[in-house]
Amino acid sequence: DAGVIQSPRHEVTEMGQEVTLRCKPISGHNSLFWYRQTMMRGLELLIYFNNNVPIDDSGMPEDRFSAKMPNASFSTLKIQPSEPRDSAVYFCASSLSRMGTYEQYFGPGTRLTVT
Amino acid sequence: GESVGLHLPTLSVQEGDNSIINCAYSNSASDYFIWYKQESGKGPQFIIDIRSNMDKRQGQRVTVLLNKTVKHLSLQIAATQPGDSAVYFCAVSSMYSGGGADGLTFGKGTHLIIQP
């Protein structure tokens, strides 16, 4: 299995531009999570989906952030417009939620730099 | 909400010694606990997990201890090796009746440094 796949691995953009991060979860997994990591705030949960349905988006910082999961094998996190304070590493994780096991597998992350 | 506290941002140990990394959580309703290892430039990697109906679980060279009374979690690594150098995070979640688990609340992490 290839694991969780994220693209791009690095993104540099100017303030005000739209940014779209992509994630392909592990095949067969039914939950998908988006996290953000910064030095100041550590790893923070942004939003997660169960069976393609958003369950909790309370971690999404503001309306500039949106996430979609149109099918079981693809999700996007969009920032529009981007700001320098959005610079961080964004991780996608997936899990197969079933009784007894809830391990989340993380992708390699997308390092976003907004100038 | 949940908050997960860090006891020590950096821990330096001699190669071959045992390491203990500690973590505290605030929400007594939390019932699922995980330790992750993160190497530079990579995503967090699962080490071991434990549910609230247990107080100890062992893996290969690792042991997780859970004390629900004081809301404390620890990770013990036996006979540390150079490859154990990384940042270690504890993470806390709650399982819901639908059979899944909520998103994870992470601690700030402990940087484990292995001295030769």
PDB file of C-alpha atoms in Angstrom:
ATOM      1  CA  ASP A   1       0.000   0.000   0.000  1.00  0.00           C
ATOM      2  CA  ALA A   2       1.332   3.449  -0.877  1.00  0.00           C
ATOM      3  CA  GLY A   3       0.059   5.042   2.324  1.00  0.00           C
ATOM      4  CA  VAL A   4      -1.613   8.415   2.476  1.00  0.00           C
ATOM      5  CA  ILE A   5      -0.621  10.531  -0.503  1.00  0.00           C
ATOM      6  CA  GLN A   6      -0.498  14.307  -0.354  1.00  0.00           C
ATOM      7  CA  SER A   7       0.227  16.837  -3.051  1.00  0.00           C
ATOM      8  CA  PRO A   8       1.965  19.079  -3.541  1.00  0.00           C
ATOM      9  CA  ARG A   9       4.770  18.397  -1.058  1.00  0.00           C
ATOM     10  CA  HIS A  10       5.804  22.039  -1.100  1.00  0.00           C
ATOM     11  CA  GLU A  11       3.842  25.121  -2.058  1.00  0.00           C
ATOM     12  CA  VAL A  12       5.061  28.687  -2.121  1.00  0.00           C
ATOM     13  CA  THR A  13       2.503  31.331  -2.939  1.00  0.00           C
ATOM     14  CA  GLU A  14       1.865  35.015  -2.528  1.00  0.00           C
ATOM     15  CA  MET A  15      -0.583  36.483  -0.093  1.00  0.00           C
ATOM     16  CA  GLY A  16      -4.066  36.661  -1.551  1.00  0.00           C
ATOM     17  CA  GLN A  17      -3.677  33.669  -3.840  1.00  0.00           C
ATOM     18  CA  GLU A  18      -5.833  30.570  -3.647  1.00  0.00           C
ATOM     19  CA  VAL A  19      -4.145  27.405  -2.425  1.00  0.00           C
ATOM     20  CA  THR A  20      -5.492  23.868  -2.843  1.00  0.00           C
ATOM     21  CA  LEU A  21      -3.978  20.943  -0.979  1.00  0.00           C
ATOM     22  CA  ARG A  22      -4.846  17.418  -2.005  1.00  0.00           C
ATOM     23  CA  CYS A  23      -5.038  14.111  -0.206  1.00  0.00           C
ATOM     24  CA  LYS A  24      -5.613  10.527  -1.224  1.00  0.00           C
ATOM     25  CA  PRO A  25      -6.338   8.355   1.827  1.00  0.00           C
ATOM     26  CA  ILE A  26      -5.385   4.719   2.189  1.00  0.00           C
ATOM     27  CA  SER A  27      -7.752   2.561   0.167  1.00  0.00           C
ATOM     28  CA  GLY A  28     -10.558   1.180   2.305  1.00  0.00           C
ATOM     29  CA  HIS A  29     -10.205   3.731   5.089  1.00  0.00           C
ATOM     30  CA  ASN A  30     -13.437   5.474   6.038  1.00  0.00           C
ATOM     31  CA  SER A  31     -12.208   8.441   8.062  1.00  0.00           C
ATOM     32  CA  LEU A  32     -10.052  11.314   6.873  1.00  0.00           C
ATOM     33  CA  PHE A  33      -8.469  14.068   8.952  1.00  0.00           C
ATOM     34  CA  TRP A  34      -6.747  17.349   8.118  1.00  0.00           C
ATOM     35  CA  TYR A  35      -4.167  18.710  10.594  1.00  0.00           C
ATOM     36  CA  ARG A  36      -1.915  21.756  10.611  1.00  0.00           C
ATOM     37  CA  GLN A  37       1.497  21.907  12.302  1.00  0.00           C
ATOM     38  CA  THR A  38       3.356  25.050  13.316  1.00  0.00           C
ATOM     39  CA  MET A  39       6.139  25.674  15.799  1.00  0.00           C
ATOM     40  CA  MET A  40       3.935  27.919  17.890  1.00  0.00           C
ATOM     41  CA  ARG A  41       0.749  25.861  18.008  1.00  0.00           C
ATOM     42  CA  GLY A  42       1.958  22.337  17.346  1.00  0.00           C
ATOM     43  CA  LEU A  43      -0.343  19.860  15.610  1.00  0.00           C
ATOM     44  CA  GLU A  44      -3.950  21.028  15.386  1.00  0.00           C
ATOM     45  CA  LEU A  45      -6.974  19.223  14.009  1.00  0.00           C
ATOM     46  CA  LEU A  46      -8.721  21.293  11.358  1.00  0.00           C
ATOM     47  CA  ILE A  47     -11.541  19.045  10.153  1.00  0.00           C
ATOM     48  CA  TYR A  48     -12.401  15.396   9.763  1.00  0.00           C
ATOM     49  CA  PHE A  49     -14.716  13.299   7.649  1.00  0.00           C
ATOM     50  CA  ASN A  50     -16.350   9.974   8.285  1.00  0.00           C
ATOM     51  CA  ASN A  51     -17.665   8.138   5.212  1.00  0.00           C
ATOM     52  CA  ASN A  52     -17.084  11.331   3.199  1.00  0.00           C
ATOM     53  CA  VAL A  53     -19.275  13.421   5.506  1.00  0.00           C
ATOM     54  CA  PRO A  54     -17.731  16.283   7.511  1.00  0.00           C
ATOM     55  CA  ILE A  55     -18.138  15.468  11.196  1.00  0.00           C
ATOM     56  CA  ASP A  56     -16.317  18.277  12.976  1.00  0.00           C
ATOM     57  CA  ASP A  57     -14.942  21.425  11.358  1.00  0.00           C
ATOM     58  CA  SER A  58     -14.596  23.431  14.550  1.00  0.00           C
ATOM     59  CA  GLY A  59     -10.839  23.552  14.075  1.00  0.00           C
ATOM     60  CA  MET A  60     -11.028  25.365  10.754  1.00  0.00           C
ATOM     61  CA  PRO A  61      -9.553  28.774  11.598  1.00  0.00           C
ATOM     62  CA  GLU A  62     -11.883  30.939   9.548  1.00  0.00           C
ATOM     63  CA  ASP A  63     -14.042  31.140   6.477  1.00  0.00           C
ATOM     64  CA  ARG A  64     -11.014  31.361   4.249  1.00  0.00           C
ATOM     65  CA  PHE A  65     -10.519  27.638   4.842  1.00  0.00           C
ATOM     66  CA  SER A  66     -12.743  25.009   3.280  1.00  0.00           C
ATOM     67  CA  ALA A  67     -12.464  21.249   2.841  1.00  0.00           C
ATOM     68  CA  LYS A  68     -14.267  18.775   0.655  1.00  0.00           C
ATOM     69  CA  MET A  69     -14.359  15.044   0.239  1.00  0.00           C
ATOM     70  CA  PRO A  70     -16.247  14.286  -2.967  1.00  0.00           C
ATOM     71  CA  ASN A  71     -15.507  10.568  -2.757  1.00  0.00           C
ATOM     72  CA  ALA A  72     -13.792   8.004  -0.586  1.00  0.00           C
ATOM     73  CA  SER A  73     -10.448   8.354  -2.338  1.00  0.00           C
ATOM     74  CA  PHE A  74      -9.946  12.105  -2.500  1.00  0.00           C
ATOM     75  CA  SER A  75     -10.089  15.210  -0.341  1.00  0.00           C
ATOM     76  CA  THR A  76      -9.054  18.829  -0.755  1.00  0.00           C
ATOM     77  CA  LEU A  77      -8.254  21.624   1.662  1.00  0.00           C
ATOM     78  CA  LYS A  78      -8.572  25.057   0.124  1.00  0.00           C
ATOM     79  CA  ILE A  79      -7.402  28.405   1.448  1.00  0.00           C
ATOM     80  CA  GLN A  80      -8.781  31.477  -0.300  1.00  0.00           C
ATOM     81  CA  PRO A  81      -7.347  34.057   0.042  1.00  0.00           C
ATOM     82  CA  SER A  82      -4.116  32.866   1.638  1.00  0.00           C
ATOM     83  CA  GLU A  83      -2.255  34.911   4.255  1.00  0.00           C
ATOM     84  CA  PRO A  84       1.312  34.687   5.617  1.00  0.00           C
ATOM     85  CA  ARG A  85       0.012  33.317   8.931  1.00  0.00           C
ATOM     86  CA  ASP A  86      -1.297  30.276   7.058  1.00  0.00           C
ATOM     87  CA  SER A  87       2.290  29.158   6.520  1.00  0.00           C
ATOM     88  CA  ALA A  88       2.565  25.710   8.102  1.00  0.00           C
ATOM     89  CA  VAL A  89       2.839  22.023   7.322  1.00  0.00           C
ATOM     90  CA  TYR A  90      -0.555  20.545   6.532  1.00  0.00           C
ATOM     91  CA  PHE A  91      -1.044  16.846   7.166  1.00  0.00           C
ATOM     92  CA  CYS A  92      -3.760  14.546   5.990  1.00  0.00           C
ATOM     93  CA  ALA A  93      -4.423  11.325   7.889  1.00  0.00           C
ATOM     94  CA  SER A  94      -6.803   8.445   7.351  1.00  0.00           C
ATOM     95  CA  SER A  95      -8.077   5.604   9.468  1.00  0.00           C
ATOM     96  CA  LEU A  96     -10.331   2.619   9.329  1.00  0.00           C
ATOM     97  CA  SER A  97     -12.678   3.213  12.201  1.00  0.00           C
ATOM     98  CA  ARG A  98     -13.888  -0.026  13.653  1.00  0.00           C
ATOM     99  CA  MET A  99     -14.254  -1.353  17.136  1.00  0.00           C
ATOM    100  CA  GLY A 100     -10.879  -1.806  18.719  1.00  0.00           C
ATOM    101  CA  THR A 101      -8.722   0.089  16.295  1.00  0.00           C
ATOM    102  CA  TYR A 102      -8.650   3.773  15.455  1.00  0.00           C
ATOM    103  CA  GLU A 103      -5.058   4.282  14.398  1.00  0.00           C
ATOM    104  CA  GLN A 104      -4.586   7.269  12.111  1.00  0.00           C
ATOM    105  CA  TYR A 105      -2.008   7.012   9.338  1.00  0.00           C
ATOM    106  CA  PHE A 106      -0.423  10.294   8.367  1.00  0.00           C
ATOM    107  CA  GLY A 107       0.742  11.444   4.974  1.00  0.00           C
ATOM    108  CA  PRO A 108       4.106  13.168   4.428  1.00  0.00           C
ATOM    109  CA  GLY A 109       2.538  16.631   4.646  1.00  0.00           C
ATOM    110  CA  THR A 110       2.434  19.713   2.442  1.00  0.00           C
ATOM    111  CA  ARG A 111       4.731  22.530   3.485  1.00  0.00           C
ATOM    112  CA  LEU A 112       2.945  25.780   2.654  1.00  0.00           C
ATOM    113  CA  THR A 113       4.753  29.097   2.579  1.00  0.00           C
ATOM    114  CA  VAL A 114       2.743  32.244   1.985  1.00  0.00           C
ATOM    115  CA  THR A 115       4.837  35.337   1.294  1.00  0.00           C
TER     116      THR A 115
ATOM    117  CA  GLY B   1     -12.438  20.886  25.258  1.00  0.00           C
ATOM    118  CA  GLU B   2      -9.370  18.776  25.634  1.00  0.00           C
ATOM    119  CA  SER B   3      -5.890  20.050  26.302  1.00  0.00           C
ATOM    120  CA  VAL B   4      -2.793  17.891  26.308  1.00  0.00           C
ATOM    121  CA  GLY B   5       0.183  19.083  28.297  1.00  0.00           C
ATOM    122  CA  LEU B   6       3.865  18.646  27.821  1.00  0.00           C
ATOM    123  CA  HIS B   7       6.117  17.717  30.720  1.00  0.00           C
ATOM    124  CA  LEU B   8       9.489  18.126  29.031  1.00  0.00           C
ATOM    125  CA  PRO B   9      10.252  19.644  25.626  1.00  0.00           C
ATOM    126  CA  THR B  10      13.636  17.899  25.317  1.00  0.00           C
ATOM    127  CA  LEU B  11      14.967  14.659  26.765  1.00  0.00           C
ATOM    128  CA  SER B  12      18.549  13.544  26.293  1.00  0.00           C
ATOM    129  CA  VAL B  13      19.527   9.947  27.102  1.00  0.00           C
ATOM    130  CA  GLN B  14      22.510   7.699  26.535  1.00  0.00           C
ATOM    131  CA  GLU B  15      22.266   5.037  23.867  1.00  0.00           C
ATOM    132  CA  GLY B  16      21.166   1.807  25.497  1.00  0.00           C
ATOM    133  CA  ASP B  17      19.403   3.488  28.404  1.00  0.00           C
ATOM    134  CA  ASN B  18      15.649   3.475  28.918  1.00  0.00           C
ATOM    135  CA  SER B  19      13.600   6.598  28.168  1.00  0.00           C
ATOM    136  CA  ILE B  20      10.370   7.755  29.733  1.00  0.00           C
ATOM    137  CA  ILE B  21       8.282  10.471  28.110  1.00  0.00           C
ATOM    138  CA  ASN B  22       5.318  11.873  29.991  1.00  0.00           C
ATOM    139  CA  CYS B  23       2.062  13.497  29.017  1.00  0.00           C
ATOM    140  CA  ALA B  24      -0.981  14.856  30.840  1.00  0.00           C
ATOM    141  CA  TYR B  25      -4.496  15.375  29.547  1.00  0.00           C
ATOM    142  CA  SER B  26      -7.410  17.341  30.908  1.00  0.00           C
ATOM    143  CA  ASN B  27     -10.640  15.715  29.763  1.00  0.00           C
ATOM    144  CA  SER B  28     -11.680  12.746  31.875  1.00  0.00           C
ATOM    145  CA  ALA B  29     -14.034  11.680  29.060  1.00  0.00           C
ATOM    146  CA  SER B  30     -11.100  10.958  26.758  1.00  0.00           C
ATOM    147  CA  ASP B  31     -10.864   7.244  26.191  1.00  0.00           C
ATOM    148  CA  TYR B  32      -8.319   6.638  23.461  1.00  0.00           C
ATOM    149  CA  PHE B  33      -4.635   7.517  23.702  1.00  0.00           C
ATOM    150  CA  ILE B  34      -1.861   7.257  21.132  1.00  0.00           C
ATOM    151  CA  TRP B  35       1.851   7.890  20.946  1.00  0.00           C
ATOM    152  CA  TYR B  36       3.344   9.092  17.684  1.00  0.00           C
ATOM    153  CA  LYS B  37       6.948   9.515  16.570  1.00  0.00           C
ATOM    154  CA  GLN B  38       7.853  12.250  14.126  1.00  0.00           C
ATOM    155  CA  GLU B  39      11.195  12.415  12.357  1.00  0.00           C
ATOM    156  CA  SER B  40      12.356  15.572  10.670  1.00  0.00           C
ATOM    157  CA  GLY B  41      10.501  16.261   7.448  1.00  0.00           C
ATOM    158  CA  LYS B  42       8.042  13.399   7.886  1.00  0.00           C
ATOM    159  CA  GLY B  43       4.524  12.893   9.105  1.00  0.00           C
ATOM    160  CA  PRO B  44       3.783  11.434  12.538  1.00  0.00           C
ATOM    161  CA  GLN B  45       4.231   7.680  12.702  1.00  0.00           C
ATOM    162  CA  PHE B  46       2.095   5.494  14.969  1.00  0.00           C
ATOM    163  CA  ILE B  47       3.968   3.808  17.836  1.00  0.00           C
ATOM    164  CA  ILE B  48       1.398   2.394  20.208  1.00  0.00           C
ATOM    165  CA  ASP B  49      -2.107   3.083  21.476  1.00  0.00           C
ATOM    166  CA  ILE B  50      -4.162   2.268  24.538  1.00  0.00           C
ATOM    167  CA  ARG B  51      -7.821   2.459  25.393  1.00  0.00           C
ATOM    168  CA  SER B  52      -9.196   3.650  28.700  1.00  0.00           C
ATOM    169  CA  ASN B  53     -10.163   0.140  29.806  1.00  0.00           C
ATOM    170  CA  MET B  54      -6.470  -0.707  30.095  1.00  0.00           C
ATOM    171  CA  ASP B  55      -3.649   0.757  32.193  1.00  0.00           C
ATOM    172  CA  LYS B  56      -0.680  -0.796  30.421  1.00  0.00           C
ATOM    173  CA  ARG B  57       0.134  -2.017  26.964  1.00  0.00           C
ATOM    174  CA  GLN B  58       3.408  -3.300  25.570  1.00  0.00           C
ATOM    175  CA  GLY B  59       4.848  -3.341  22.096  1.00  0.00           C
ATOM    176  CA  GLN B  60       8.277  -3.984  20.736  1.00  0.00           C
ATOM    177  CA  ARG B  61      10.648  -2.100  23.095  1.00  0.00           C
ATOM    178  CA  VAL B  62       7.831   0.299  24.002  1.00  0.00           C
ATOM    179  CA  THR B  63       5.345   0.358  26.849  1.00  0.00           C
ATOM    180  CA  VAL B  64       2.503   2.799  27.369  1.00  0.00           C
ATOM    181  CA  LEU B  65       1.139   3.404  30.855  1.00  0.00           C
ATOM    182  CA  LEU B  66      -2.167   5.106  31.507  1.00  0.00           C
ATOM    183  CA  ASN B  67      -3.206   6.505  34.879  1.00  0.00           C
ATOM    184  CA  LYS B  68      -6.768   7.703  34.532  1.00  0.00           C
ATOM    185  CA  THR B  69      -6.953   8.870  38.135  1.00  0.00           C
ATOM    186  CA  VAL B  70      -4.434  11.631  37.560  1.00  0.00           C
ATOM    187  CA  LYS B  71      -4.979  11.816  33.781  1.00  0.00           C
ATOM    188  CA  HIS B  72      -1.397  10.923  32.994  1.00  0.00           C
ATOM    189  CA  LEU B  73       0.113   8.976  30.136  1.00  0.00           C
ATOM    190  CA  SER B  74       3.693   7.820  29.646  1.00  0.00           C
ATOM    191  CA  LEU B  75       5.753   6.146  26.963  1.00  0.00           C
ATOM    192  CA  GLN B  76       8.687   3.981  27.959  1.00  0.00           C
ATOM    193  CA  ILE B  77      11.293   3.077  25.359  1.00  0.00           C
ATOM    194  CA  ALA B  78      13.684   0.310  26.351  1.00  0.00           C
ATOM    195  CA  ALA B  79      17.324   0.207  25.291  1.00  0.00           C
ATOM    196  CA  THR B  80      17.173   3.353  23.176  1.00  0.00           C
ATOM    197  CA  GLN B  81      18.894   3.304  19.820  1.00  0.00           C
ATOM    198  CA  PRO B  82      20.102   6.140  17.556  1.00  0.00           C
ATOM    199  CA  GLY B  83      17.047   5.565  15.362  1.00  0.00           C
ATOM    200  CA  ASP B  84      14.806   6.503  18.276  1.00  0.00           C
ATOM    201  CA  SER B  85      15.877  10.138  17.977  1.00  0.00           C
ATOM    202  CA  ALA B  86      12.738  12.039  17.034  1.00  0.00           C
ATOM    203  CA  VAL B  87       9.940  14.137  18.459  1.00  0.00           C
ATOM    204  CA  TYR B  88       7.374  12.087  20.356  1.00  0.00           C
ATOM    205  CA  PHE B  89       3.779  13.229  20.652  1.00  0.00           C
ATOM    206  CA  CYS B  90       1.004  11.935  22.803  1.00  0.00           C
ATOM    207  CA  ALA B  91      -2.473  12.329  21.353  1.00  0.00           C
ATOM    208  CA  VAL B  92      -5.872  11.952  22.902  1.00  0.00           C
ATOM    209  CA  SER B  93      -9.273  11.223  21.437  1.00  0.00           C
ATOM    210  CA  SER B  94     -12.733  10.038  22.264  1.00  0.00           C
ATOM    211  CA  MET B  95     -14.548   7.160  20.696  1.00  0.00           C
ATOM    212  CA  TYR B  96     -18.120   7.728  19.680  1.00  0.00           C
ATOM    213  CA  SER B  97     -21.045   5.442  19.615  1.00  0.00           C
ATOM    214  CA  GLY B  98     -20.904   5.057  15.834  1.00  0.00           C
ATOM    215  CA  GLY B  99     -17.796   2.951  16.189  1.00  0.00           C
ATOM    216  CA  GLY B 100     -15.212   5.547  15.180  1.00  0.00           C
ATOM    217  CA  ALA B 101     -13.008   8.007  16.945  1.00  0.00           C
ATOM    218  CA  ASP B 102     -12.871  11.749  16.922  1.00  0.00           C
ATOM    219  CA  GLY B 103      -9.904  13.697  15.674  1.00  0.00           C
ATOM    220  CA  LEU B 104      -6.805  13.728  17.817  1.00  0.00           C
ATOM    221  CA  THR B 105      -5.715  16.434  20.253  1.00  0.00           C
ATOM    222  CA  PHE B 106      -1.927  16.462  20.295  1.00  0.00           C
ATOM    223  CA  GLY B 107       0.528  17.487  22.973  1.00  0.00           C
ATOM    224  CA  LYS B 108       3.400  19.786  22.020  1.00  0.00           C
ATOM    225  CA  GLY B 109       5.896  16.958  21.791  1.00  0.00           C
ATOM    226  CA  THR B 110       9.138  15.867  23.442  1.00  0.00           C
ATOM    227  CA  HIS B 111      12.325  15.887  21.423  1.00  0.00           C
ATOM    228  CA  LEU B 112      14.238  12.721  22.339  1.00  0.00           C
ATOM    229  CA  ILE B 113      17.980  13.002  21.759  1.00  0.00           C
ATOM    230  CA  ILE B 114      20.105   9.867  21.907  1.00  0.00           C
ATOM    231  CA  GLN B 115      23.681  10.485  23.016  1.00  0.00           C
ATOM    232  CA  PRO B 116      26.277   7.995  21.713  1.00  0.00           C
TER     233      PRO B 116
END
